[in-house]
Amino acid sequence: MRNPWAQTGNYRTSYVQDTTIFANYREIVSVVLLLLALCILPMLLERSQVLVLNFILIYAIAVLGLNITTGYAGLISVGQAAFMGVGAYTVALSAPNLPFWLTIPLGGITAAIIGFIVGIPSLRVKHLYLALATLAFQEIFVWVVGRSPALAQGAAIPVEMRNFLGLEIGFRNHNYFWYYVILFVLVLMVIAWRNLLRGKYGRALIAVRDNDRAADAMGMDPGRTKLFAFALGAFYGGIAGGLLAYMQRAVVVEEFTLTRSVALLAMAIVGGLGTVVGSLLGPAFIEFLRLYMERLSEWMKANPFVQSITPAGVDVASALLPLSFGLVIVLFLVFEPRGLYNWWRLLRSYFRTWPFKY
Amino acid sequence: MKRAIILGMMAMLGLVMAQGRTVNLLWSGAVTGPTSDVGGPYGAGIEDYCKYANDQKLIPGVTLNCTVRDDQYQNPNTQRIFEEALDRAKPAMYLGYSTGAMLQLKPLINEVKMPTLPASAHIGLIDPPNNQYMFLPVSSYSEQVVALMEYINRTDKNAKIALVVNPSPFGRAVVDHARRAAQRLGQSIVDVREVGGGNLDNTALLRALDAAGAQYIIHQNVAGPVANILKDAKRLGLDKKIKQMGAVYTGGADLIRLAGDAAEGFLWASSYYTLDENAPGINLQKQLAAKYNRSADILNSTNYTAGMLAAAIAVEAMKRAAQRFSGRIDNETVYQALIGMNGPNAFKPGFAVSTKAGIEIDFTRTEQTGAEGLRVLEAKGGKFVPVTDPFTSALFRQVRNP
């Protein structure tokens, strides 16, 4: 028998082996180590740095959902932020009466129902037309919230949770508490995501994306599959929105606008469409890019030499922030359309085959 | 002799400590992104007043470390910047910005007991719950809109009014109060429309409001969308038929720059003095803009004045906190100083007009609006000139809590 710890090639001999979640033991060990590191990480960080991590993990959940709808089923969606909003508002309305471990799944389910409805146009239209249909939903969501007195017309609805099983949650531990909750939810969602894609429903998503007529001929129901993809993608969005509501202590409609949807789409593209690793790397990359560009911008403003060489009356330093965001997306689309995931794949491949090239 | 040496050393130590002491003040707002036309000059006003406070040693023995950060009008950025400051700089006071972000931060601000002056004048910020530490430098959007309705009522009873507001909590905040005020004044609100920044052709909007019989349009928006509506009203010949007016961020030099001669006749409710007036705050504004090489656009912007006023209130509160609490300047003592800023202790920096009682800025634990006086100004010959004396809305407090 080959030593499974020193496995260097693909020795799978059955279909069951080919569909395992982890390819080999090294992968299991590395995932366990990663999770341990993620559990320890907040202890080494400041409270406000944990907040940045929380945003990244929440966006990662939303991007995982987008990767089901867009990455796997090939249905372009520019309404993921609105699905997050559905989850967040469901949480805001139900939080006074239900514990958070019920409100968050409830937010996901509500978003899934809405996602199912929003997906109906996908039965008749594709590509750009479908993108416009989801764009319409995004705008309708903001319009409806902005005009609903029950939703404070888009102003803040407080979502406060001060106590969990006797543990008092306040300023000092709020970010840490929610970090572990979000991490736990993210792990569950990743496992569910990986499991989905090993089964017949996941394969149906890919088949419908590649050629829905061929999928139909093979006995899959493209219509049902598309609706399923929308509902599931929205479910992930709803869960992410619910978590965001608790973490930000209030829900405001400005969080769930088209800008956020575009940002989520950018995270998915930069990370690598249709991949778990990409769903984590994309949000992290965009958020850190924002942070470091902000630092660069502040440094430029404080540096007299830089100020002296930039044209008078033009705030170049401030303009760097939005510029970098657009530039990164364009550069990834042109030079690395498979996203950061491809770099990760190449890195892994290098270590797996070392000292050989192939 | 020994005692004298020890006392001398302690005095020296105290002096060194006092001179080296730094107090932090934080502002985060939209230097870039949506509403940066407001945020840019506002932040510049804060920055310049802080430099002036340090130059003039307005807080004896204390150096003010003023942090001005760009949140790009994104609430997660605002939250991150605020929490980062709580972890690292521990500011004595926070100067905030947008309505949405401030509403979202309200519970946290209350929990950490941070006295906060937002640039947003949304009444919800000083409404319960979690409102204890929020203070508006000038009267709220709602109060200014109600004041404009009272102004209309002086000459025109039973007026028909349309509201055109920004599609956001910032814009919508005034609608309910305006409806209640109209009911009491015998006016009618014939239509409420939401208009954002992309309003390139307002023909349909203006025709519809005209058809509804609107004699007045009251705007609650920023200058850009209002300027487009004014230009279209002039093009359609409706500028003579419908009188237009607006609150806080609708008017000022920005509107005149954007709307040109279409701005003529626009009425603007404002608590601030104009650049043409001889007020101590305005003179200081001109002096600082020259000293720090600010562009003409920034100097002329009323948002530059607004930023300076917010910073001036913060610096004054810190100074009073140091005087009252033996040099201790932190969020607790600054809060006490702020709520004591009333009666004979009211603050008069000369940026905003005074009420009839002669008070410019005052706060108490329950009255969280600073400048309650305002004037109606009219755009005439390319600048805004006052057409009323300073007054305070008589009706607003009744319609706020009916």
JSON list of N, CA and C in Angstrom, two decimals, chain B residues 180-230:
[
{"chain": "B", "resi": 180, "resn": "ARG", "atom": "N", "xyz": [-46.84, 67.27, 8.90]},
{"chain": "B", "resi": 180, "resn": "ARG", "atom": "CA", "xyz": [-47.50, 67.71, 10.13]},
{"chain": "B", "resi": 180, "resn": "ARG", "atom": "C", "xyz": [-47.55, 69.24, 10.20]},
{"chain": "B", "resi": 181, "resn": "ALA", "atom": "N", "xyz": [-46.45, 69.88, 9.79]},
{"chain": "B", "resi": 181, "resn": "ALA", "atom": "CA", "xyz": [-46.41, 71.35, 9.82]},
{"chain": "B", "resi": 181, "resn": "ALA", "atom": "C", "xyz": [-47.44, 71.92, 8.85]},
{"chain": "B", "resi": 182, "resn": "ALA", "atom": "N", "xyz": [-47.56, 71.32, 7.67]},
{"chain": "B", "resi": 182, "resn": "ALA", "atom": "CA", "xyz": [-48.51, 71.80, 6.66]},
{"chain": "B", "resi": 182, "resn": "ALA", "atom": "C", "xyz": [-49.93, 71.75, 7.21]},
{"chain": "B", "resi": 183, "resn": "GLN", "atom": "N", "xyz": [-50.22, 70.67, 7.93]},
{"chain": "B", "resi": 183, "resn": "GLN", "atom": "CA", "xyz": [-51.55, 70.50, 8.52]},
{"chain": "B", "resi": 183, "resn": "GLN", "atom": "C", "xyz": [-51.87, 71.65, 9.48]},
{"chain": "B", "resi": 184, "resn": "ARG", "atom": "N", "xyz": [-50.89, 71.99, 10.30]},
{"chain": "B", "resi": 184, "resn": "ARG", "atom": "CA", "xyz": [-51.11, 73.06, 11.28]},
{"chain": "B", "resi": 184, "resn": "ARG", "atom": "C", "xyz": [-51.16, 74.43, 10.63]},
{"chain": "B", "resi": 185, "resn": "LEU", "atom": "N", "xyz": [-50.41, 74.60, 9.55]},
{"chain": "B", "resi": 185, "resn": "LEU", "atom": "CA", "xyz": [-50.35, 75.93, 8.91]},
{"chain": "B", "resi": 185, "resn": "LEU", "atom": "C", "xyz": [-51.46, 76.12, 7.87]},
{"chain": "B", "resi": 186, "resn": "GLY", "atom": "N", "xyz": [-52.21, 75.09, 7.58]},
{"chain": "B", "resi": 186, "resn": "GLY", "atom": "CA", "xyz": [-53.26, 75.17, 6.57]},
{"chain": "B", "resi": 186, "resn": "GLY", "atom": "C", "xyz": [-52.72, 75.08, 5.15]},
{"chain": "B", "resi": 187, "resn": "GLN", "atom": "N", "xyz": [-51.49, 74.58, 5.04]},
{"chain": "B", "resi": 187, "resn": "GLN", "atom": "CA", "xyz": [-50.92, 74.41, 3.70]},
{"chain": "B", "resi": 187, "resn": "GLN", "atom": "C", "xyz": [-51.19, 72.99, 3.21]},
{"chain": "B", "resi": 188, "resn": "SER", "atom": "N", "xyz": [-50.96, 72.76, 1.92]},
{"chain": "B", "resi": 188, "resn": "SER", "atom": "CA", "xyz": [-51.10, 71.38, 1.45]},
{"chain": "B", "resi": 188, "resn": "SER", "atom": "C", "xyz": [-49.83, 70.92, 0.74]},
{"chain": "B", "resi": 189, "resn": "ILE", "atom": "N", "xyz": [-49.44, 69.69, 1.06]},
{"chain": "B", "resi": 189, "resn": "ILE", "atom": "CA", "xyz": [-48.28, 69.08, 0.38]},
{"chain": "B", "resi": 189, "resn": "ILE", "atom": "C", "xyz": [-48.86, 68.34, -0.82]},
{"chain": "B", "resi": 190, "resn": "VAL", "atom": "N", "xyz": [-48.66, 68.89, -2.00]},
{"chain": "B", "resi": 190, "resn": "VAL", "atom": "CA", "xyz": [-49.33, 68.31, -3.18]},
{"chain": "B", "resi": 190, "resn": "VAL", "atom": "C", "xyz": [-48.57, 67.11, -3.75]},
{"chain": "B", "resi": 191, "resn": "ASP", "atom": "N", "xyz": [-47.28, 67.02, -3.47]},
{"chain": "B", "resi": 191, "resn": "ASP", "atom": "CA", "xyz": [-46.51, 65.88, -3.99]},
{"chain": "B", "resi": 191, "resn": "ASP", "atom": "C", "xyz": [-45.19, 65.77, -3.24]},
{"chain": "B", "resi": 192, "resn": "VAL", "atom": "N", "xyz": [-44.70, 64.56, -3.14]},
{"chain": "B", "resi": 192, "resn": "VAL", "atom": "CA", "xyz": [-43.35, 64.34, -2.58]},
{"chain": "B", "resi": 192, "resn": "VAL", "atom": "C", "xyz": [-42.58, 63.51, -3.60]},
{"chain": "B", "resi": 193, "resn": "ARG", "atom": "N", "xyz": [-41.49, 64.03, -4.10]},
{"chain": "B", "resi": 193, "resn": "ARG", "atom": "CA", "xyz": [-40.69, 63.31, -5.10]},
{"chain": "B", "resi": 193, "resn": "ARG", "atom": "C", "xyz": [-39.28, 63.08, -4.57]},
{"chain": "B", "resi": 194, "resn": "GLU", "atom": "N", "xyz": [-38.70, 61.95, -4.97]},
{"chain": "B", "resi": 194, "resn": "GLU", "atom": "CA", "xyz": [-37.31, 61.66, -4.58]},
{"chain": "B", "resi": 194, "resn": "GLU", "atom": "C", "xyz": [-36.42, 61.81, -5.81]},
{"chain": "B", "resi": 195, "resn": "VAL", "atom": "N", "xyz": [-35.39, 62.59, -5.68]},
{"chain": "B", "resi": 195, "resn": "VAL", "atom": "CA", "xyz": [-34.49, 62.86, -6.81]},
{"chain": "B", "resi": 195, "resn": "VAL", "atom": "C", "xyz": [-33.04, 62.69, -6.35]},
{"chain": "B", "resi": 196, "resn": "GLY", "atom": "N", "xyz": [-32.32, 61.83, -7.05]},
{"chain": "B", "resi": 196, "resn": "GLY", "atom": "CA", "xyz": [-30.90, 61.62, -6.71]},
{"chain": "B", "resi": 196, "resn": "GLY", "atom": "C", "xyz": [-29.99, 62.45, -7.59]},
{"chain": "B", "resi": 197, "resn": "GLY", "atom": "N", "xyz": [-28.74, 62.06, -7.65]},
{"chain": "B", "resi": 197, "resn": "GLY", "atom": "CA", "xyz": [-27.74, 62.85, -8.37]},
{"chain": "B", "resi": 197, "resn": "GLY", "atom": "C", "xyz": [-27.78, 62.69, -9.88]},
{"chain": "B", "resi": 198, "resn": "GLY", "atom": "N", "xyz": [-28.50, 61.70, -10.39]},
{"chain": "B", "resi": 198, "resn": "GLY", "atom": "CA", "xyz": [-28.49, 61.44, -11.83]},
{"chain": "B", "resi": 198, "resn": "GLY", "atom": "C", "xyz": [-29.63, 62.11, -12.58]},
{"chain": "B", "resi": 199, "resn": "ASN", "atom": "N", "xyz": [-30.15, 63.20, -12.05]},
{"chain": "B", "resi": 199, "resn": "ASN", "atom": "CA", "xyz": [-31.35, 63.83, -12.64]},
{"chain": "B", "resi": 199, "resn": "ASN", "atom": "C", "xyz": [-30.95, 64.79, -13.76]},
{"chain": "B", "resi": 200, "resn": "LEU", "atom": "N", "xyz": [-30.66, 64.25, -14.93]},
{"chain": "B", "resi": 200, "resn": "LEU", "atom": "CA", "xyz": [-30.17, 65.10, -16.00]},
{"chain": "B", "resi": 200, "resn": "LEU", "atom": "C", "xyz": [-31.29, 65.86, -16.72]},
{"chain": "B", "resi": 201, "resn": "ASP", "atom": "N", "xyz": [-32.49, 65.30, -16.73]},
{"chain": "B", "resi": 201, "resn": "ASP", "atom": "CA", "xyz": [-33.63, 66.01, -17.34]},
{"chain": "B", "resi": 201, "resn": "ASP", "atom": "C", "xyz": [-34.83, 65.91, -16.41]},
{"chain": "B", "resi": 202, "resn": "ASN", "atom": "N", "xyz": [-35.25, 67.04, -15.92]},
{"chain": "B", "resi": 202, "resn": "ASN", "atom": "CA", "xyz": [-36.33, 67.07, -14.93]},
{"chain": "B", "resi": 202, "resn": "ASN", "atom": "C", "xyz": [-37.65, 67.58, -15.51]},
{"chain": "B", "resi": 203, "resn": "THR", "atom": "N", "xyz": [-37.77, 67.51, -16.83]},
{"chain": "B", "resi": 203, "resn": "THR", "atom": "CA", "xyz": [-38.98, 68.04, -17.48]},
{"chain": "B", "resi": 203, "resn": "THR", "atom": "C", "xyz": [-40.23, 67.36, -16.91]},
{"chain": "B", "resi": 204, "resn": "ALA", "atom": "N", "xyz": [-40.22, 66.03, -16.88]},
{"chain": "B", "resi": 204, "resn": "ALA", "atom": "CA", "xyz": [-41.40, 65.29, -16.42]},
{"chain": "B", "resi": 204, "resn": "ALA", "atom": "C", "xyz": [-41.73, 65.64, -14.99]},
{"chain": "B", "resi": 205, "resn": "LEU", "atom": "N", "xyz": [-40.71, 65.71, -14.16]},
{"chain": "B", "resi": 205, "resn": "LEU", "atom": "CA", "xyz": [-40.90, 66.04, -12.75]},
{"chain": "B", "resi": 205, "resn": "LEU", "atom": "C", "xyz": [-41.55, 67.41, -12.60]},
{"chain": "B", "resi": 206, "resn": "LEU", "atom": "N", "xyz": [-41.00, 68.41, -13.29]},
{"chain": "B", "resi": 206, "resn": "LEU", "atom": "CA", "xyz": [-41.50, 69.78, -13.15]},
{"chain": "B", "resi": 206, "resn": "LEU", "atom": "C", "xyz": [-42.91, 69.93, -13.73]},
{"chain": "B", "resi": 207, "resn": "ARG", "atom": "N", "xyz": [-43.15, 69.28, -14.87]},
{"chain": "B", "resi": 207, "resn": "ARG", "atom": "CA", "xyz": [-44.51, 69.32, -15.45]},
{"chain": "B", "resi": 207, "resn": "ARG", "atom": "C", "xyz": [-45.52, 68.70, -14.50]},
{"chain": "B", "resi": 208, "resn": "ALA", "atom": "N", "xyz": [-45.13, 67.58, -13.87]},
{"chain": "B", "resi": 208, "resn": "ALA", "atom": "CA", "xyz": [-46.06, 66.89, -12.96]},
{"chain": "B", "resi": 208, "resn": "ALA", "atom": "C", "xyz": [-46.34, 67.77, -11.74]},
{"chain": "B", "resi": 209, "resn": "LEU", "atom": "N", "xyz": [-45.31, 68.42, -11.22]},
{"chain": "B", "resi": 209, "resn": "LEU", "atom": "CA", "xyz": [-45.52, 69.27, -10.04]},
{"chain": "B", "resi": 209, "resn": "LEU", "atom": "C", "xyz": [-46.36, 70.49, -10.40]},
{"chain": "B", "resi": 210, "resn": "ASP", "atom": "N", "xyz": [-46.13, 70.98, -11.61]},
{"chain": "B", "resi": 210, "resn": "ASP", "atom": "CA", "xyz": [-46.93, 72.13, -12.08]},
{"chain": "B", "resi": 210, "resn": "ASP", "atom": "C", "xyz": [-48.40, 71.70, -12.23]},
{"chain": "B", "resi": 211, "resn": "ALA", "atom": "N", "xyz": [-48.59, 70.51, -12.80]},
{"chain": "B", "resi": 211, "resn": "ALA", "atom": "CA", "xyz": [-49.96, 70.01, -12.98]},
{"chain": "B", "resi": 211, "resn": "ALA", "atom": "C", "xyz": [-50.66, 69.78, -11.65]},
{"chain": "B", "resi": 212, "resn": "ALA", "atom": "N", "xyz": [-49.86, 69.43, -10.64]},
{"chain": "B", "resi": 212, "resn": "ALA", "atom": "CA", "xyz": [-50.45, 69.21, -9.30]},
{"chain": "B", "resi": 212, "resn": "ALA", "atom": "C", "xyz": [-50.75, 70.53, -8.60]},
{"chain": "B", "resi": 213, "resn": "GLY", "atom": "N", "xyz": [-50.35, 71.62, -9.22]},
{"chain": "B", "resi": 213, "resn": "GLY", "atom": "CA", "xyz": [-50.68, 72.94, -8.66]},
{"chain": "B", "resi": 213, "resn": "GLY", "atom": "C", "xyz": [-49.65, 73.47, -7.67]},
{"chain": "B", "resi": 214, "resn": "ALA", "atom": "N", "xyz": [-48.45, 72.88, -7.70]},
{"chain": "B", "resi": 214, "resn": "ALA", "atom": "CA", "xyz": [-47.43, 73.33, -6.73]},
{"chain": "B", "resi": 214, "resn": "ALA", "atom": "C", "xyz": [-47.03, 74.78, -6.99]},
{"chain": "B", "resi": 215, "resn": "GLN", "atom": "N", "xyz": [-47.09, 75.58, -5.93]},
{"chain": "B", "resi": 215, "resn": "GLN", "atom": "CA", "xyz": [-46.64, 76.97, -6.04]},
{"chain": "B", "resi": 215, "resn": "GLN", "atom": "C", "xyz": [-45.20, 77.09, -5.52]},
{"chain": "B", "resi": 216, "resn": "TYR", "atom": "N", "xyz": [-44.84, 76.17, -4.64]},
{"chain": "B", "resi": 216, "resn": "TYR", "atom": "CA", "xyz": [-43.50, 76.18, -4.04]},
{"chain": "B", "resi": 216, "resn": "TYR", "atom": "C", "xyz": [-42.91, 74.77, -4.09]},
{"chain": "B", "resi": 217, "resn": "ILE", "atom": "N", "xyz": [-41.61, 74.72, -4.33]},
{"chain": "B", "resi": 217, "resn": "ILE", "atom": "CA", "xyz": [-40.90, 73.43, -4.18]},
{"chain": "B", "resi": 217, "resn": "ILE", "atom": "C", "xyz": [-39.89, 73.62, -3.07]},
{"chain": "B", "resi": 218, "resn": "ILE", "atom": "N", "xyz": [-39.96, 72.74, -2.07]},
{"chain": "B", "resi": 218, "resn": "ILE", "atom": "CA", "xyz": [-38.94, 72.77, -1.01]},
{"chain": "B", "resi": 218, "resn": "ILE", "atom": "C", "xyz": [-38.02, 71.57, -1.22]},
{"chain": "B", "resi": 219, "resn": "HIS", "atom": "N", "xyz": [-36.72, 71.84, -1.35]},
{"chain": "B", "resi": 219, "resn": "HIS", "atom": "CA", "xyz": [-35.74, 70.78, -1.59]},
{"chain": "B", "resi": 219, "resn": "HIS", "atom": "C", "xyz": [-35.04, 70.38, -0.30]},
{"chain": "B", "resi": 220, "resn": "GLN", "atom": "N", "xyz": [-34.85, 69.09, -0.15]},
{"chain": "B", "resi": 220, "resn": "GLN", "atom": "CA", "xyz": [-33.95, 68.59, 0.90]},
{"chain": "B", "resi": 220, "resn": "GLN", "atom": "C", "xyz": [-32.98, 67.67, 0.19]},
{"chain": "B", "resi": 221, "resn": "ASN", "atom": "N", "xyz": [-31.83, 68.23, -0.19]},
{"chain": "B", "resi": 221, "resn": "ASN", "atom": "CA", "xyz": [-30.93, 67.51, -1.08]},
{"chain": "B", "resi": 221, "resn": "ASN", "atom": "C", "xyz": [-29.54, 68.13, -0.97]},
{"chain": "B", "resi": 222, "resn": "VAL", "atom": "N", "xyz": [-28.64, 67.73, -1.89]},
{"chain": "B", "resi": 222, "resn": "VAL", "atom": "CA", "xyz": [-27.38, 68.46, -2.02]},
{"chain": "B", "resi": 222, "resn": "VAL", "atom": "C", "xyz": [-27.50, 69.36, -3.26]},
{"chain": "B", "resi": 223, "resn": "ALA", "atom": "N", "xyz": [-26.51, 70.24, -3.44]},
{"chain": "B", "resi": 223, "resn": "ALA", "atom": "CA", "xyz": [-26.67, 71.31, -4.45]},
{"chain": "B", "resi": 223, "resn": "ALA", "atom": "C", "xyz": [-26.80, 70.79, -5.89]},
{"chain": "B", "resi": 224, "resn": "GLY", "atom": "N", "xyz": [-26.11, 69.71, -6.24]},
{"chain": "B", "resi": 224, "resn": "GLY", "atom": "CA", "xyz": [-26.11, 69.22, -7.62]},
{"chain": "B", "resi": 224, "resn": "GLY", "atom": "C", "xyz": [-27.49, 68.97, -8.20]},
{"chain": "B", "resi": 225, "resn": "PRO", "atom": "N", "xyz": [-28.28, 68.08, -7.63]},
{"chain": "B", "resi": 225, "resn": "PRO", "atom": "CA", "xyz": [-29.62, 67.81, -8.16]},
{"chain": "B", "resi": 225, "resn": "PRO", "atom": "C", "xyz": [-30.51, 69.05, -8.16]},
{"chain": "B", "resi": 226, "resn": "VAL", "atom": "N", "xyz": [-30.37, 69.90, -7.14]},
{"chain": "B", "resi": 226, "resn": "VAL", "atom": "CA", "xyz": [-31.19, 71.11, -7.08]},
{"chain": "B", "resi": 226, "resn": "VAL", "atom": "C", "xyz": [-30.83, 72.03, -8.26]},
{"chain": "B", "resi": 227, "resn": "ALA", "atom": "N", "xyz": [-29.55, 72.17, -8.54]},
{"chain": "B", "resi": 227, "resn": "ALA", "atom": "CA", "xyz": [-29.10, 73.03, -9.65]},
{"chain": "B", "resi": 227, "resn": "ALA", "atom": "C", "xyz": [-29.71, 72.55, -10.96]},
{"chain": "B", "resi": 228, "resn": "ASN", "atom": "N", "xyz": [-29.73, 71.23, -11.19]},
{"chain": "B", "resi": 228, "resn": "ASN", "atom": "CA", "xyz": [-30.30, 70.70, -12.43]},
{"chain": "B", "resi": 228, "resn": "ASN", "atom": "C", "xyz": [-31.79, 71.03, -12.54]},
{"chain": "B", "resi": 229, "resn": "ILE", "atom": "N", "xyz": [-32.50, 70.94, -11.42]},
{"chain": "B", "resi": 229, "resn": "ILE", "atom": "CA", "xyz": [-33.94, 71.24, -11.44]},
{"chain": "B", "resi": 229, "resn": "ILE", "atom": "C", "xyz": [-34.16, 72.73, -11.71]},
{"chain": "B", "resi": 230, "resn": "LEU", "atom": "N", "xyz": [-33.33, 73.57, -11.10]},
{"chain": "B", "resi": 230, "resn": "LEU", "atom": "CA", "xyz": [-33.47, 75.02, -11.32]},
{"chain": "B", "resi": 230, "resn": "LEU", "atom": "C", "xyz": [-33.22, 75.37, -12.79]}
]
